[in-house]
Amino acid sequence: MTIKKMQKQLFGTNGVRGIVGKEITPELALRIGMALGTMRPGHIAVGRDTRTSGPTLANALKSGLLATGCDVIDCGILPTPALQYIVKEHYDGGAMITASHNPPEYNGVKIIEPDGTEMGDEETIRLEELLADPLVPVKPWDQVGTEVASPHLIDEYIHAIVSQFAGKPGRGMTVVVDPGSGPACQTTPAILQALGCRVLTLNGIMDGTFPGRLPEPSMEGLKGLAALVIASKAAFGVAHDGDADRAVFIDEKGIFVEENQEFALIAQHICTDTKGTIVTPVSTSQMVELVADTAGCAVQYTPVGSIYVARTMRELIGTGTQVVFGGEGNGGLIFPNHQFCRDGGMTAATMVSLLAATGQSLSSLVRHLPQRHMIKEKISTIHGSHLIEQLSKRYAQESIDSTDGLKIKRRNTWALVRVSGTEPLIRIMVDADDSAAASAFYLEIKKSVSEILGNGTTIDAID
Ligand code: MG
């Protein structure tokens, strides 16, 4: 597969993001609106998550779009995948004001292409050039755009997911939804109810101060959800990040389902009925590959980032490959029959259908997955690229994969070393079938890193 990462200045893997009033200002939002309006003239849908800074940034961005002659469809507050679906169905592009899982003081913008995917690297670099250009032309009075409010479009998204499932697979099932005061308050409970579930909610009122928990659905933040799942005898609990493109699960015993297990479990379910390829970044646990092998499916690896997964899925389908599923080991899953982006609402709905189809409890299904052990660490260094180069020479005799950083593959075990695109650090990941094998490989890699970076460079493990 030919998709490669390209270095952008302002935008990261999932749009531009930062602290409101510092990196993210109304002026920046206005310029993004003007740049996007120049690049994608036509009808542009704008949406936002529940953050308090959403209206000020959305208004500035819309102003830029209108000034460059675009017609704006304001979809109000909705999940990122809902806006992506709406753009795919109706419009020439979109802009989502969100900082996803970041704390409340953050905000940002994700740009949506006409096919509903997030903007790719090449196009984003063009957008960044326009952002820096002080001479982007604005239209005269009789050519500026118009704006309509279309908050009802969110219903199309809900309907699109519900219509993927026959009958009412959730009948008799109690489910607890924790949208984390984010935009999924409007979607996931409605989706699961339409599938027949009895739905309880926690943090179910939209609030950009996030009074119940932070937008990152961490194990720590989901203790309340776990308690409510147990108390209500629910089949599972589901929680979203701040823009609901990700979904994570709590089993019926109140235990957090690690996201690679979630991915593997849903992959197993999909591969039972449909054979084809699963697309995922090189950082995903081998658990998914083991499950795919058993079910007669293949795995295609990509650089880290959902946009690379989505674009590789599209590219493979374009060459005639049957692609059945995609996603990352962080709860961001992509269902190609629905759309080519991560979708937390679709993920929650699929879990209902999976439990109904298997008739087993979530904890029992997780227990029967292949066992894996993963170690993740970050190390501060400004010499990341040099390090990867030297490590590649050192491990040249082994089976290596340079899709993103350096992945050294041994039987049933791999180690991945990547340079961060946004911070002066490298990330080390090791995945093995038990903790002893993972620790041994991790210590070996860390020793190599220390030897290469030697020469007075401080290696500072941050976690
Ligand atoms: Mg997100």
mmCIF file of C-alpha atoms and ligand atoms in Angstrom, residues 100 110 241 243 245-246, ligand 1:
data_model
loop_
_atom_site.group_PDB
_atom_site.id
_atom_site.type_symbol
_atom_site.label_atom_id
_atom_site.label_comp_id
_atom_site.label_asym_id
_atom_site.label_seq_id
_atom_site.Cartn_x
_atom_site.Cartn_y
_atom_site.Cartn_z
ATOM 1 C CA SER A 100 -11.892 15.108 20.819
ATOM 2 C CA LYS A 110 -11.158 18.670 11.964
ATOM 3 C CA ASP A 241 -14.633 10.426 24.023
ATOM 4 C CA ASP A 243 -16.603 13.865 19.966
ATOM 5 C CA ASP A 245 -15.777 8.845 17.228
ATOM 6 C CA ARG A 246 -14.473 6.383 19.796
HETATM 7 MG MG MG B 1 -12.354 11.625 19.132
#
